[in-house]
XYZ file of C-alpha atoms in Angstrom:
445
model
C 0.000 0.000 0.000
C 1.143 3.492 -1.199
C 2.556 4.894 2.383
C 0.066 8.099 1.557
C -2.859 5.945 1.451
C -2.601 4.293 4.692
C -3.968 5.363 7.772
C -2.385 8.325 9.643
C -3.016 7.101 12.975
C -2.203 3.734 12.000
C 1.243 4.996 11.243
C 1.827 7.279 14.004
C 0.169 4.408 16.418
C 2.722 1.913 14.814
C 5.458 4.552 14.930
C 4.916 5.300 18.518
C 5.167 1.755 19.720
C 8.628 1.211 17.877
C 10.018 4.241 18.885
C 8.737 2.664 22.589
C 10.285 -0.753 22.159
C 13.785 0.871 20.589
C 13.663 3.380 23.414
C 12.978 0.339 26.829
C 15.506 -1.241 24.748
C 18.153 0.947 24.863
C 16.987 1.934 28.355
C 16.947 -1.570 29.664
C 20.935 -1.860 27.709
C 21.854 1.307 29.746
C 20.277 0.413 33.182
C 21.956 -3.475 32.778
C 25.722 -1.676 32.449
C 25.143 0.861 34.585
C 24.258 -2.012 37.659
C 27.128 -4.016 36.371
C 29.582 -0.996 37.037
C 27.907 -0.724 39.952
C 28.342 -4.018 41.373
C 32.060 -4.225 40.395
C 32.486 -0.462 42.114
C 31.090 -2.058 45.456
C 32.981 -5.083 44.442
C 36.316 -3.461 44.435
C 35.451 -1.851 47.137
C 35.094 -4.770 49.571
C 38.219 -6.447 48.017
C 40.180 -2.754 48.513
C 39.275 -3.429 52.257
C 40.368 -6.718 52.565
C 43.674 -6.196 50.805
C 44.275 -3.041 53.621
C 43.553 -5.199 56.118
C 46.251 -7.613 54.673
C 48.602 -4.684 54.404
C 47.871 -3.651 58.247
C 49.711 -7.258 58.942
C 52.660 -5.540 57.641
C 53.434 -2.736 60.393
C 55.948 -0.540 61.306
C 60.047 -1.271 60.534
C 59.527 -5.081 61.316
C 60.581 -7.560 58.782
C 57.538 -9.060 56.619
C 56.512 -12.453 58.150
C 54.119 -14.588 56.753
C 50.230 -13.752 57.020
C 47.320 -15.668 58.356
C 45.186 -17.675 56.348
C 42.352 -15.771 57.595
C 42.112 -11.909 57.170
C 39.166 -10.120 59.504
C 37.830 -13.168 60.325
C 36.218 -14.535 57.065
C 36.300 -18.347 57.517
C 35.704 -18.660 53.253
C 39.788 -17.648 52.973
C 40.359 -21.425 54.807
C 37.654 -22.938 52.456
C 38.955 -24.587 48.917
C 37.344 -23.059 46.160
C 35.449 -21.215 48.063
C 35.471 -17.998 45.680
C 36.992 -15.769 47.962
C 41.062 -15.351 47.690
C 44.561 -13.931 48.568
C 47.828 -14.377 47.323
C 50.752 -12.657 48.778
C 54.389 -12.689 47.273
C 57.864 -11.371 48.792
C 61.258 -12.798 48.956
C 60.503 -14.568 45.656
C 57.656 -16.418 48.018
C 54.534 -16.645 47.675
C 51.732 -17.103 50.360
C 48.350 -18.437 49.761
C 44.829 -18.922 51.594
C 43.704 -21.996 52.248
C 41.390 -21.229 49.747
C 43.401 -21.543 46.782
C 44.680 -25.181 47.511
C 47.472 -26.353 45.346
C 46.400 -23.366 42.780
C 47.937 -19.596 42.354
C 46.513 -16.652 41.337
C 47.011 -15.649 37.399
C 48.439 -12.468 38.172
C 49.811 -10.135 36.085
C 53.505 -10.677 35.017
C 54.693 -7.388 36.744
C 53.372 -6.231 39.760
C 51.809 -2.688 40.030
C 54.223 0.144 41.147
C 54.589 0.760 44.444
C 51.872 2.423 45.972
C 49.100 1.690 43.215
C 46.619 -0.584 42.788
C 45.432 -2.685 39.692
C 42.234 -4.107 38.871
C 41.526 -7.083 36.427
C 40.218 -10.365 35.772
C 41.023 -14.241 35.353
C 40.640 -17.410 35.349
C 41.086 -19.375 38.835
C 40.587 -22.477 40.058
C 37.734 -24.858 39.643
C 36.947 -23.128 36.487
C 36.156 -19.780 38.207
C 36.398 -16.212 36.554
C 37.890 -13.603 39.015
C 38.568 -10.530 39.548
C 41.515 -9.561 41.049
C 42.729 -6.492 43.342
C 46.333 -6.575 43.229
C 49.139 -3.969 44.656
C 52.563 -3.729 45.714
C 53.747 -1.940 48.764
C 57.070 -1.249 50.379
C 58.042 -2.695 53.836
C 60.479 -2.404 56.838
C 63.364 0.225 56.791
C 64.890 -1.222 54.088
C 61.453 -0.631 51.838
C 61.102 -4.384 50.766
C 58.690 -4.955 48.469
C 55.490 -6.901 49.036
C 52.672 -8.058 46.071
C 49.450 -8.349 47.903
C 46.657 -9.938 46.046
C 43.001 -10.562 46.895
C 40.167 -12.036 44.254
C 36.999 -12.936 44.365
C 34.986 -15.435 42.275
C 32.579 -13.357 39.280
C 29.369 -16.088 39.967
C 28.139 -13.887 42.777
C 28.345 -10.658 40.657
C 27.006 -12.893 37.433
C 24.476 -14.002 39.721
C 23.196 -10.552 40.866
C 23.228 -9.222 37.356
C 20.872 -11.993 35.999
C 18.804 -11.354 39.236
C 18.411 -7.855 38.418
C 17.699 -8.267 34.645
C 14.693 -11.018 35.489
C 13.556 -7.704 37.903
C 14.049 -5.665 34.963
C 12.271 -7.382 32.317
C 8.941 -7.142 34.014
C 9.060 -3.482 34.703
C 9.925 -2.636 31.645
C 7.073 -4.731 29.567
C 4.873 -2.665 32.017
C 6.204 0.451 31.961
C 6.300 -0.289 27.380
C 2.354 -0.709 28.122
C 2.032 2.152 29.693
C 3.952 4.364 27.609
C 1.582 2.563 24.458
C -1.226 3.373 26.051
C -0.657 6.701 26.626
C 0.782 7.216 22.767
C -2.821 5.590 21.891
C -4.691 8.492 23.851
C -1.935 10.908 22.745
C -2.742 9.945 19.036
C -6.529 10.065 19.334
C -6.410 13.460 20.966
C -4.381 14.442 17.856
C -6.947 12.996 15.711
C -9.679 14.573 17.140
C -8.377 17.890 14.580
C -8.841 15.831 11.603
C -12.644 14.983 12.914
C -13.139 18.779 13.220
C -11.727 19.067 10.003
C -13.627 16.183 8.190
C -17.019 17.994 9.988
C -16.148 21.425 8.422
C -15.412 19.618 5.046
C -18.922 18.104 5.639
C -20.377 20.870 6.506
C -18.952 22.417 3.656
C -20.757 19.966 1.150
C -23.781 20.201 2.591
C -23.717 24.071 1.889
C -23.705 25.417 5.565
C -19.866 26.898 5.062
C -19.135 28.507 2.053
C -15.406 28.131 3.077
C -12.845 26.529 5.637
C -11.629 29.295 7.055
C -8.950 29.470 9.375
C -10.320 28.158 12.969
C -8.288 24.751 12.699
C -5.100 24.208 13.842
C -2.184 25.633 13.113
C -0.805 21.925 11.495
C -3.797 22.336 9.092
C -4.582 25.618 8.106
C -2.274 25.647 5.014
C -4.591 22.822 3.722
C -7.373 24.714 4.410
C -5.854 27.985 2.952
C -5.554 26.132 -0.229
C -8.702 24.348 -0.228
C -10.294 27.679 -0.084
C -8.313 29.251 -2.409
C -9.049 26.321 -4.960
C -12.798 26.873 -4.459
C -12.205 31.056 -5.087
C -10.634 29.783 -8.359
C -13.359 27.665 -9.086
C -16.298 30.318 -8.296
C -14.987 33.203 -10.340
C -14.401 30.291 -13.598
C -17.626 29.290 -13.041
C -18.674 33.176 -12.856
C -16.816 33.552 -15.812
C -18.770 31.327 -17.886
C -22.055 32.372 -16.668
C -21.234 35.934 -17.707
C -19.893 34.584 -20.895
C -22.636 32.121 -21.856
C -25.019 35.242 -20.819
C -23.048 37.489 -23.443
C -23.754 34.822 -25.655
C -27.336 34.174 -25.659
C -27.815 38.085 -25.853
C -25.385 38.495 -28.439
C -27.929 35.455 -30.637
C -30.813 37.050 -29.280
C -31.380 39.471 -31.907
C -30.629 37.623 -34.972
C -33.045 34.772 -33.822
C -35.921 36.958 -33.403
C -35.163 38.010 -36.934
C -34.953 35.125 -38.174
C -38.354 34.443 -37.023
C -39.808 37.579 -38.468
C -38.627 36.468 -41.904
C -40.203 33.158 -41.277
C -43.391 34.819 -40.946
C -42.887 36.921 -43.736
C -42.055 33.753 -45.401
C -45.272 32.262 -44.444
C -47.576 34.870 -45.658
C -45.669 35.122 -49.032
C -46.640 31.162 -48.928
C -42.937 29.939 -48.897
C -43.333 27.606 -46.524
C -40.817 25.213 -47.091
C -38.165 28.191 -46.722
C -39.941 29.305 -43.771
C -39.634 25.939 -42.188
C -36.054 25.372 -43.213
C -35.038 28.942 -41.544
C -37.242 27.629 -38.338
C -35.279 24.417 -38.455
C -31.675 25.989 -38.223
C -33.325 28.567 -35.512
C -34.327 25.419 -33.364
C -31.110 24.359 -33.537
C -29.235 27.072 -32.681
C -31.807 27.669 -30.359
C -30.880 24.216 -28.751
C -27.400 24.680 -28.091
C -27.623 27.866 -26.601
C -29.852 26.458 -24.127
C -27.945 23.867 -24.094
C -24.910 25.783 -22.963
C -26.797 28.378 -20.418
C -27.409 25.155 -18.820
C -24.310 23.556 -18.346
C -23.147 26.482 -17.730
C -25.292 27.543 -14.478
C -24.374 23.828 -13.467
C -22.650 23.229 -10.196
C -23.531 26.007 -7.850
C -23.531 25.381 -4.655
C -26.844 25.165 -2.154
C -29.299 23.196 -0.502
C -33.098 22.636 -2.349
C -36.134 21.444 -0.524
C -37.724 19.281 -2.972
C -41.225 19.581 -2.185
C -41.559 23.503 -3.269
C -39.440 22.866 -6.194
C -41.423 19.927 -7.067
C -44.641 22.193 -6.502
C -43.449 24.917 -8.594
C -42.974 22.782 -11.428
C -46.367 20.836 -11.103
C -48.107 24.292 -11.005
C -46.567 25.504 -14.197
C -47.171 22.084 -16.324
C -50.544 21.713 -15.209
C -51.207 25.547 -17.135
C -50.258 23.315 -19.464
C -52.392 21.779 -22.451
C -51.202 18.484 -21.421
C -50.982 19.325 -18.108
C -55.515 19.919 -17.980
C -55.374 16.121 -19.549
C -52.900 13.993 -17.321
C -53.310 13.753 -13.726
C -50.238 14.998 -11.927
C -49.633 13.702 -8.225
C -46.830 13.931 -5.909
C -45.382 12.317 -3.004
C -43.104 14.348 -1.037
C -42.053 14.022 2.438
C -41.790 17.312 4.486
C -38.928 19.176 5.900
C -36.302 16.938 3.369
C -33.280 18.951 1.954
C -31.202 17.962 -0.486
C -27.794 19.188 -1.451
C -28.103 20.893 -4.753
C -28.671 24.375 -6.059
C -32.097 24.961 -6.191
C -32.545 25.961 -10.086
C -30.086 23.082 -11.067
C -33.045 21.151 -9.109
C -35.773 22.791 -11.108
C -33.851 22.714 -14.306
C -33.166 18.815 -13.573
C -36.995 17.370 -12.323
C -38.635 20.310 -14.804
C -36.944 18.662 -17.723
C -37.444 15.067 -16.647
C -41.334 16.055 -15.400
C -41.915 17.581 -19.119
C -40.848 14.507 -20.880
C -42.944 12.574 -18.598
C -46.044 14.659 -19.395
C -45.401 14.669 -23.068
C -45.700 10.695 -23.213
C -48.082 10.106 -20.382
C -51.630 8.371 -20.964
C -53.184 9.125 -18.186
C -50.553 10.633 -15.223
C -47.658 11.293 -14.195
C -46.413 10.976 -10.466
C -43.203 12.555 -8.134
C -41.915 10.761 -5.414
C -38.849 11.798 -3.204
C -37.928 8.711 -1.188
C -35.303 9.273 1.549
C -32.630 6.338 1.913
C -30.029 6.877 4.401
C -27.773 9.608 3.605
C -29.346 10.003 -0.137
C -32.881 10.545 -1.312
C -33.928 9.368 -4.605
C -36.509 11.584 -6.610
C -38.336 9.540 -8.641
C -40.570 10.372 -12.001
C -43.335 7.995 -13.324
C -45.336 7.792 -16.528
C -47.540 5.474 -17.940
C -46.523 6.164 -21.258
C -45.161 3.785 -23.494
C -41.540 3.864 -22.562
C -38.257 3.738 -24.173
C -37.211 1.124 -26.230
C -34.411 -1.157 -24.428
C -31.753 -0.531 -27.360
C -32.042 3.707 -26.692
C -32.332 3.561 -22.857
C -28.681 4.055 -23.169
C -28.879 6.942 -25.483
C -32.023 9.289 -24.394
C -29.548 11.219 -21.994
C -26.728 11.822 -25.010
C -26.443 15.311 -26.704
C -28.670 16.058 -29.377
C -30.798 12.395 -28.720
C -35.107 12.960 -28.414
C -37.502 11.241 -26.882
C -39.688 12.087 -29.572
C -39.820 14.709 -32.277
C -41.013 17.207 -30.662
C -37.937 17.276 -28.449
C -35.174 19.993 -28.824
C -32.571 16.991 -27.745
C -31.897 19.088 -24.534
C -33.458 17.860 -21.706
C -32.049 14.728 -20.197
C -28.520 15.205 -21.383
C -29.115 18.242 -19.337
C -30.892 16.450 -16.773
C -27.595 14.061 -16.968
C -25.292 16.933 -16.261
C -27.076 18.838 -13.648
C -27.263 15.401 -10.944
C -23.347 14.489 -12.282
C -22.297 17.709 -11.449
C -24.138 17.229 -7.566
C -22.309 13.725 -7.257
C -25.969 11.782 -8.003
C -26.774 8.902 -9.858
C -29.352 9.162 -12.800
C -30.949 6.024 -13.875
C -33.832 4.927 -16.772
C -36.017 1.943 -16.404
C -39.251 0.756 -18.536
C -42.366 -0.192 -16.201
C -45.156 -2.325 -17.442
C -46.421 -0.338 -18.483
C -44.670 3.281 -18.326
C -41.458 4.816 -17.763
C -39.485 6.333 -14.714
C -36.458 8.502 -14.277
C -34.617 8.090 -11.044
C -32.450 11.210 -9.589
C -30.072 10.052 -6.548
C -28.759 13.066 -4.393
C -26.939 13.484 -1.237
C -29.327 14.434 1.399
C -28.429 17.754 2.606
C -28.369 18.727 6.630
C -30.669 21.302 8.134
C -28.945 24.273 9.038
């Protein structure tokens, strides 16, 4: 799917929650070193005070004598393997604890300098890893030099860091639903400006705004700047070619009605088949000018209550010839709005409604049905119908019903419900014929 397409708080819901996960990730990384350093800091500490108290054996300006296995009392020093460790060397001799049994220390191959203190690790007995304290410090008068060691097995350490990960784990999976959570309710607050938008564009449609305007937010109102300025545009082109299809039909004006006063001349000289021929062309250029004022008033905006356009148009056909002969009934429900300029209404069910009354037996009935968000206006004869094989071509340009038809009508019709986003749709009846206009039902306001 085209990333544009998708859903926008799909994406930023999906974003959020990897930006989450990367973010307890990296958190939970950070928070497992950070202990680590922590636990070897303490570490070093407790091994820094048991090699001092190993150095405090060596007081004074005595000579260095061998230590105890057990420094401050720890019994684990007399222990084998027992983790815990010290190693002492002087006099090219080298002391152990109990603890280390017939093993050494891996220490490093020169001792620290006098005075300092080294930290690393190694491998010790029984498989161990340690890690190892080890410094060198000068004794007796003579400043002889003494490598004390101490060490201390890595399982406990290992141990506490897996201990504090299985802690970790939890609290962050709740803490990651949590923080989800909240980016859920973050997003839909977001998205409740797109609702307010999608209700002004709504609103807009149904005819109750005649523009966006600017009370959105700030993220949006460049959108709505240029939907607004795209529907200017559109207004003054669609001024534009009212005023010029106006000019037009006032410009032909005059040289029709002449053309209809030589006609008659025509007549009365008894050259009617001139006169007819002259009344022929006429018709037709008649036709497409009315064609074009019609298209050409197509599209403006508006809401139209059906039911007094509807009763407009019954009153004028039934002044009608026709109309004193045919029966015309409606069926409108009140208070129903639909969203369509009212004359492209008029111009739309007058057409269809004319037809109807030109091929109607007996009558001719209007319905407006609502359905939902749409309403279909429906127009019934009991005429004879269409045949099948033109159903599909009644509504093209220049195409009668019968020929008495200037071709204008339905194709008309056709554009006018196109133009409001409706459906328009032809069916025989048995007998009769009805014309079905589907519009978006407008809201009250």
């Amino acid at each position: 799917m085209n990333a544009s397409r998708g859903s926008i708080r799909l994406r930023l819901s999906i974003g959020a929650i990897l930006a989450i996960a990367l973010a307890l990730l990296l958190a939970g990384l950070a928070l497992s070193v950070m202990f680590n350093r922590q636990v070897t800091r303490l570490t070093y500490q407790e091994l820094d005070a048991k090699s001092l108290a190993l150095v405090a054996g060596f007081e004074g300006d005595q000579p260095a004598a061998a230590p105890h296995d057990q420094i401050g009392g720890d019994l684990r020093y007399l222990q084998p393997y027992s983790g815990l460790y010290w190693q002492i060397e002087m006099d090219g001799r080298s002391y152990r604890s109990q603890s280390l049994w017939d093993t050494v220390l891996p220490l490093a191959a020169a001792a620290p300098a006098g005075g300092k203190v080294a930290l690393y690790g190694g491998d010790g007995p029984d498989s161990q890893r340690l890690l190892i304290l080890d410094r060198s410090i000068l004794v007796g008068a003579d400043a002889h030099p003494v490598r004390i060691a101490v060490a201390v097995s890595r399982a406990q350490l290992d141990e506490a860091q897996k201990l504090f990960a299985r802690d970790l784990v939890p609290a962050l999976l709740v803490l990651g639903v949590l923080l989800t959570l909240a980016s859920v309710v973050q997003v839909a607050i977001g998205m409740r400006a797109f609702a307010h938008v999608h209700r002004k564009v709504s609103a807009l449609q149904d005819g109750q705004l005649a523009r966006l305007g600017q009370d959105l937010p700030l993220e949006v109102r460049p959108l709505a700047a240029a939907i607004d300025e795209l529907m200017d545009d559109r207004d003054q082109r669609i001024e534009r070619a009212r005023h010029r299809a106006a000019d037009l039909a006032h410009t032909l004006k005059t040289p029709l009605q002449a053309l209809r006063g030589e006609t008659s001349r025509l007549r009365q000289s008894g050259q009617l088949e001139a006169a007819d021929s002259i009344d022929q062309i006429a018709d037709a250029v008649r036709s497409s000018v009315d064609r074009e004022l019609g298209r050409a008033r197509i599209g403006a905006e508006g809401q139209a209550d059906p039911a007094e356009v509807i009763a407009k148009i019954v009153a004028v056909l039934k002044r009608t010839a026709r109309g004193e002969d045919i029966a015309i009934g409606t069926e409108i429900p009140p208070e129903l709005r639909v969203r369509i300029d009212p004359y492209d209404l008029t111009e739309a069910i007058g057409s269809v409604a004319e037809n109807a009354l030109r091929h109607a037996r007996a009558k001719v009935i209007i319905r407006a049905m609502p359905q939902g968000r749409r309403v279909k206006l429906i127009v019934e004869d009991d005429g004879p119908g269409v045949p099948p094989e033109k159903l599909d071509q009644v509504t093209r340009r220049g195409s009668y019903l019968d020929t008495g038809g200037t071709g204008v009508g339905l194709s008309l019709t056709k554009d006018i419900v196109h133009a409001a986003d409706g459906d328009l749709t032809l069916e025989n009846l048995t007998p009769g014929f009805r014309v079905t206009l589907t519009l978006w039902r407008a809201t009250s306001g």
